Amino acid sequence: MDQQQSIYPGKPFPLGAHWDGAGVNFALYSEHATAVFLCLFDADEKETTTIQLSERSGYIWHVYVPGMKPGQLYGWYVDGPFEPQNGHRFNRHKLLLDPYAKALAGTLKWNETLYGYNLQEDDLSFNESNSADSMPKCVVTDPSFDWGNDRRLGTPWHKTIIYELHVKGFTQQHPDIPEDLRGTYAALGHPVVLQYLKDLGVTAVELMPVHYFTDTQTLSEQGLSNYWGYNTICFLAPESRYSSRKDENGAVLNEFKEMVKALHGAGIEVILDVVFNHTAEGNEKGPTLSLKGIDNSMYYRLAEDARYYNDYTGTGNTLNTQQPAVLRLIMDSLRYWIEEMHVDGFRFDLASALARGLHEVDRLSSFFDIIYQDPVISQVKLIAEPWDIGEGGYQVGNFPPGWSEWNGRYRDCIRNFWRGENSGLGEFAERITGSSDLYKDDGRKPTASINFITAHDGFTLADLVSYNEKHNDANGEDNRDGQNDNLSWNCGAEGPTDNEEVLALRRKQQKNLLATLFLSQGVPMLLAGDESGRTQQGNNNAYCQDNEISWLDWQHADTELLDFTKSLIQLNRAHPVFQHKGWFQGMKIHGADTEDIAWFRPDGSMMNDEDWDKGFAKSLGIYLSGKGFKSRGPKGELIADDNCYLIFNASEEDLTFRLPQEQYGTEWKVVLNTANGAAAENAFGAGSEMHIESRSVCVLLNPRKG
């Protein structure tokens, strides 16, 4: 078929490439383009046909090609003014990725052809070399898939336990997964992995970026890669390097869907870490891969001198969410992943950058408005990383209703508490009860707080208690990259040691931090591998380490710590008292006896106002009433939940704790203690004294009366 002759005007919507069974409609948005060309490629990625589009509706260029089928490879050439000083960087010689592509084939090959200017000159020069041979190609896809009865799970926020993982790193070294599947979506949906996640007790996996992303040229030249994936270039296409079916164009879609379906079948939600704040095209010195060549001045936030970019992300550029077309791209992407890929929610990387007005972060910006009113997007889990690197970018507690947030203040407070910093008990009490000071005033609940001790960015839990300093030499940046202040404590020796006392303290500190996480109100998030002692050898910025530094070491997992973590999660899930949907009624931290919560000093007396401000104080007891809650008995029957007494002793000394008086419970049973065999007996009466080791957590339960 002569496709140059057999074309029709087509329609402006939907954007991207849409196969209707008889042919394919192509549509691309560009406000300032003067000409748009659709380039078609054969299975060997050789150019076969170029079609100049003659139809434009508003700013959308479109064409329909009859007879075309899924699997067709394509890309765009876009012509227009090359005026960097005015923000325009059109270059007819650069093959561009479709922002709405659903799948990509091939890989990016770094060389000078990818740049719109000559590398030996400045960015005002013009590069006429064609980049098609160095670019991946977009794939026309077939959206059909047999989902069966699959649907989003809708796990309530207060019953959610998040597990942050990397698709490749989680399974790359798993001995029970076939080698040809390791590191792929198929591996994550493998029965061995599903059983592990179920046994662990998590309810959702938060996948580090799976939108199609690129490595940077600098990393490629160093033999490294953008392992974490925060370098997105296509917001609707899944990353193909995680596909086990790399030889099949578009097959990555079905493999991703099969993974989601398998996880849902195991009762586990899928949350995507999405990067809408920037793209892989960088600043004025970056490559021309997609949006920069389609309409640079519209898609990116430019400085007053339009040659340059406003960079609130540390990556060179920031998407311009003030533009309706950019907002539409983001919303179309979110709806696609919800409706077509069945994901259950999103974590927005550097979300403050999306909320900026001209410069300031605006909690009432159009970005929030359009999500709030959307009947699809507003109904899934929405999580903000509530900061960016720009001035005023730290916005923990300031996102609007409907959003949960990575609570960086929780992370910092809990780390400081257990490493012995003098900061007072008041903030510690706020953090473990849901951070009402951050979320209560705007009508949000404790579940607005995503509590975490560690995440992909920073030390793992094992490294947090093993290193005072970062050790990032493997990154090739002379240890300059990564955070310098990690709020960590090595427990007496830096890195690996044979000192048994240090090793025992590190083990207990890991348990203390894990226990605090799962005993706190809010939504706990566990970093994959923290439950089994994963180390990155002190690297707190392993973004470029696609190797054993980052991959989970299943062969040397700490099974004792794993069993402890399972028991913690089981305790959390079994007792609704740890899963408050609302705030404690006596949220103001006074010593008054309240119906649902009470605070005690080690001597058994109630905390008073002065006690909260003592920076040296590192110990307290917390009574939580089970009144009004129902838990499941051994046969699944509903019974009144137990009262709970939590003892936190972060001091350097062993202490004697007196349990509450009879009005709070007549008999208490120890169900968890991070110290090894600290309790001489398992049950204690009201007012009894308990020996609590230094730096330890103890949990006691009492069947609720009445």
CSV table of C-alpha atoms in Angstrom, one decimal, residues 9-207:
chain,number,residue,atom,x,y,z
A,9,PRO,CA,-7.6,13.9,7.5
A,10,GLY,CA,-8.2,12.1,10.8
A,11,LYS,CA,-9.4,13.6,14.1
A,12,PRO,CA,-7.7,15.7,16.7
A,13,PHE,CA,-8.7,13.3,19.5
A,14,PRO,CA,-7.5,11.1,21.1
A,15,LEU,CA,-4.0,12.5,21.0
A,16,GLY,CA,-1.2,10.0,20.1
A,17,ALA,CA,-1.7,6.9,17.9
A,18,HIS,CA,-5.1,5.3,18.1
A,19,TRP,CA,-5.8,2.0,16.3
A,20,ASP,CA,-9.6,1.5,15.7
A,21,GLY,CA,-9.4,-1.9,13.9
A,22,ALA,CA,-9.3,-0.5,10.4
A,23,GLY,CA,-6.4,1.9,10.7
A,24,VAL,CA,-4.6,4.4,12.9
A,25,ASN,CA,-5.4,8.0,13.8
A,26,PHE,CA,-2.4,10.1,14.7
A,27,ALA,CA,-2.7,13.4,16.6
A,28,LEU,CA,0.0,15.8,18.0
A,29,TYR,CA,-0.3,19.0,19.9
A,30,SER,CA,2.0,21.9,18.9
A,31,GLU,CA,1.1,25.5,19.2
A,32,HIS,CA,4.1,27.1,17.4
A,33,ALA,CA,5.0,24.5,14.8
A,34,THR,CA,4.9,25.5,11.2
A,35,ALA,CA,5.0,21.9,9.8
A,36,VAL,CA,4.6,18.4,11.2
A,37,PHE,CA,5.8,15.1,9.7
A,38,LEU,CA,4.8,11.5,10.6
A,39,CYS,CA,7.7,9.2,10.0
A,40,LEU,CA,7.1,5.4,9.7
A,41,PHE,CA,9.7,2.7,10.2
A,42,ASP,CA,9.9,-1.0,9.4
A,43,ALA,CA,10.6,-3.8,12.0
A,44,ASP,CA,14.3,-3.1,11.6
A,45,GLU,CA,13.8,0.6,12.5
A,46,LYS,CA,14.5,1.7,8.9
A,47,GLU,CA,12.5,4.7,7.7
A,48,THR,CA,9.9,3.7,5.1
A,49,THR,CA,7.5,6.6,4.7
A,50,THR,CA,7.3,10.2,5.8
A,51,ILE,CA,3.8,11.9,5.7
A,52,GLN,CA,3.5,15.6,6.0
A,53,LEU,CA,0.3,16.5,8.0
A,54,SER,CA,-2.0,19.0,6.3
A,55,GLU,CA,-4.8,19.0,8.8
A,56,ARG,CA,-4.8,21.1,12.0
A,57,SER,CA,-7.6,21.7,14.4
A,58,GLY,CA,-6.7,24.5,16.7
A,59,TYR,CA,-3.1,23.5,17.7
A,60,ILE,CA,-3.6,19.8,17.1
A,61,TRP,CA,-2.1,18.2,14.0
A,62,HIS,CA,-3.7,15.0,12.8
A,63,VAL,CA,-3.9,12.3,10.1
A,64,TYR,CA,-5.5,8.9,9.6
A,65,VAL,CA,-3.7,6.1,7.9
A,66,PRO,CA,-6.1,3.2,6.8
A,67,GLY,CA,-4.9,-0.3,6.9
A,68,MET,CA,-2.2,0.3,9.5
A,69,LYS,CA,-2.0,-2.3,12.3
A,70,PRO,CA,-0.6,-2.5,15.9
A,71,GLY,CA,3.2,-3.0,15.9
A,72,GLN,CA,3.9,-0.2,13.5
A,73,LEU,CA,6.9,1.9,14.5
A,74,TYR,CA,6.7,5.7,14.1
A,75,GLY,CA,8.1,9.0,15.3
A,76,TRP,CA,7.6,12.7,14.6
A,77,TYR,CA,9.6,15.5,12.9
A,78,VAL,CA,8.4,19.0,13.8
A,79,ASP,CA,9.4,22.2,12.0
A,80,GLY,CA,9.2,25.7,13.3
A,81,PRO,CA,11.4,28.6,14.4
A,82,PHE,CA,14.8,27.9,15.9
A,83,GLU,CA,15.0,30.9,18.2
A,84,PRO,CA,16.4,29.8,21.5
A,85,GLN,CA,16.4,33.4,22.8
A,86,ASN,CA,12.6,33.4,22.3
A,87,GLY,CA,12.2,29.9,23.7
A,88,HIS,CA,11.7,28.1,20.4
A,89,ARG,CA,14.0,25.1,19.7
A,90,PHE,CA,12.3,23.4,16.7
A,91,ASN,CA,14.7,21.3,14.6
A,92,ARG,CA,13.3,19.4,11.6
A,93,HIS,CA,16.2,17.0,11.7
A,94,LYS,CA,15.4,15.5,15.1
A,95,LEU,CA,13.1,12.5,15.4
A,96,LEU,CA,10.8,13.1,18.3
A,97,LEU,CA,9.0,10.7,20.6
A,98,ASP,CA,5.2,11.1,20.8
A,99,PRO,CA,4.2,12.3,24.3
A,100,TYR,CA,1.2,10.0,24.1
A,101,ALA,CA,3.1,6.9,22.9
A,102,LYS,CA,1.9,3.8,24.7
A,103,ALA,CA,5.0,1.7,24.0
A,104,LEU,CA,8.5,2.2,22.7
A,105,ALA,CA,10.9,0.0,20.9
A,106,GLY,CA,14.7,0.2,20.7
A,107,THR,CA,17.1,2.1,22.9
A,108,LEU,CA,18.6,5.6,23.0
A,109,LYS,CA,22.1,5.8,21.5
A,110,TRP,CA,24.0,8.8,22.9
A,111,ASN,CA,25.8,10.9,20.3
A,112,GLU,CA,25.8,14.4,18.9
A,113,THR,CA,22.8,13.8,16.6
A,114,LEU,CA,20.5,13.9,19.6
A,115,TYR,CA,21.2,17.5,20.2
A,116,GLY,CA,19.5,20.5,18.5
A,117,TYR,CA,22.8,22.4,18.6
A,118,ASN,CA,26.4,21.7,17.8
A,119,LEU,CA,28.2,20.4,21.0
A,120,GLN,CA,31.4,22.2,20.0
A,121,GLU,CA,29.5,25.5,20.0
A,122,ASP,CA,26.9,27.0,22.2
A,123,ASP,CA,23.1,26.2,22.2
A,124,LEU,CA,22.4,29.0,19.8
A,125,SER,CA,24.0,27.0,17.0
A,126,PHE,CA,21.9,24.7,14.8
A,127,ASN,CA,22.7,20.9,14.3
A,128,GLU,CA,21.4,19.5,11.0
A,129,SER,CA,22.4,15.9,11.5
A,130,ASN,CA,19.4,13.4,11.6
A,131,SER,CA,18.8,11.6,14.9
A,132,ALA,CA,16.5,8.8,13.7
A,133,ASP,CA,19.1,6.1,13.9
A,134,SER,CA,19.9,7.0,17.5
A,135,MET,CA,16.3,7.2,18.8
A,136,PRO,CA,13.9,4.6,20.1
A,137,LYS,CA,10.7,4.4,18.1
A,138,CYS,CA,7.1,4.7,19.2
A,139,VAL,CA,4.8,1.7,18.7
A,140,VAL,CA,1.2,1.6,17.7
A,141,THR,CA,-0.4,-0.6,20.3
A,142,ASP,CA,-3.4,-2.9,20.6
A,143,PRO,CA,-5.2,-2.1,23.9
A,144,SER,CA,-7.1,-5.3,24.2
A,145,PHE,CA,-6.4,-7.5,27.2
A,146,ASP,CA,-8.5,-10.1,29.2
A,147,TRP,CA,-8.7,-8.5,32.6
A,148,GLY,CA,-11.3,-11.1,33.7
A,149,ASN,CA,-12.9,-9.8,37.0
A,150,ASP,CA,-9.9,-7.7,37.9
A,151,ARG,CA,-10.5,-4.2,39.2
A,152,ARG,CA,-8.9,-1.7,41.5
A,153,LEU,CA,-8.9,-3.0,45.1
A,154,GLY,CA,-9.8,0.1,47.0
A,155,THR,CA,-8.1,-0.8,50.2
A,156,PRO,CA,-9.1,1.8,52.8
A,157,TRP,CA,-6.3,4.2,53.6
A,158,HIS,CA,-6.3,3.3,57.3
A,159,LYS,CA,-5.7,-0.3,56.5
A,160,THR,CA,-2.9,0.4,53.9
A,161,ILE,CA,0.7,-0.7,54.4
A,162,ILE,CA,3.0,0.4,51.6
A,163,TYR,CA,6.1,-1.4,50.4
A,164,GLU,CA,8.4,0.7,48.2
A,165,LEU,CA,10.4,-1.3,45.7
A,166,HIS,CA,12.3,-1.2,42.4
A,167,VAL,CA,11.0,-3.6,39.8
A,168,LYS,CA,14.4,-4.8,38.7
A,169,GLY,CA,16.3,-4.6,42.0
A,170,PHE,CA,13.7,-6.6,43.9
A,171,THR,CA,13.9,-9.7,41.8
A,172,GLN,CA,17.2,-9.5,40.0
A,173,GLN,CA,19.0,-11.9,42.4
A,174,HIS,CA,16.0,-14.0,43.5
A,175,PRO,CA,17.1,-17.6,43.4
A,176,ASP,CA,13.6,-19.1,42.9
A,177,ILE,CA,12.7,-17.0,39.9
A,178,PRO,CA,13.8,-18.2,36.4
A,179,GLU,CA,16.8,-16.3,35.2
A,180,ASP,CA,15.1,-15.1,32.0
A,181,LEU,CA,12.4,-13.4,34.1
A,182,ARG,CA,14.5,-11.8,36.8
A,183,GLY,CA,14.3,-8.1,37.0
A,184,THR,CA,11.1,-7.8,35.0
A,185,TYR,CA,7.4,-7.2,35.4
A,186,ALA,CA,6.8,-10.9,35.0
A,187,ALA,CA,9.1,-11.6,37.9
A,188,LEU,CA,7.2,-9.2,40.1
A,189,GLY,CA,4.0,-11.1,39.3
A,190,HIS,CA,5.7,-14.5,39.9
A,191,PRO,CA,4.0,-16.8,42.5
A,192,VAL,CA,7.2,-16.8,44.6
A,193,VAL,CA,7.1,-13.0,44.9
A,194,LEU,CA,3.3,-12.8,45.5
A,195,GLN,CA,3.6,-15.3,48.3
A,196,TYR,CA,6.5,-13.3,49.9
A,197,LEU,CA,4.5,-10.1,49.8
A,198,LYS,CA,1.4,-11.8,51.3
A,199,ASP,CA,3.4,-13.5,54.1
A,200,LEU,CA,5.1,-10.1,54.8
A,201,GLY,CA,1.6,-8.6,55.2
A,202,VAL,CA,1.9,-5.5,53.0
A,203,THR,CA,-1.2,-4.3,51.2
A,204,ALA,CA,0.4,-2.2,48.4
A,205,VAL,CA,3.6,-2.0,46.4
A,206,GLU,CA,4.8,1.5,45.4
A,207,LEU,CA,6.9,0.9,42.3
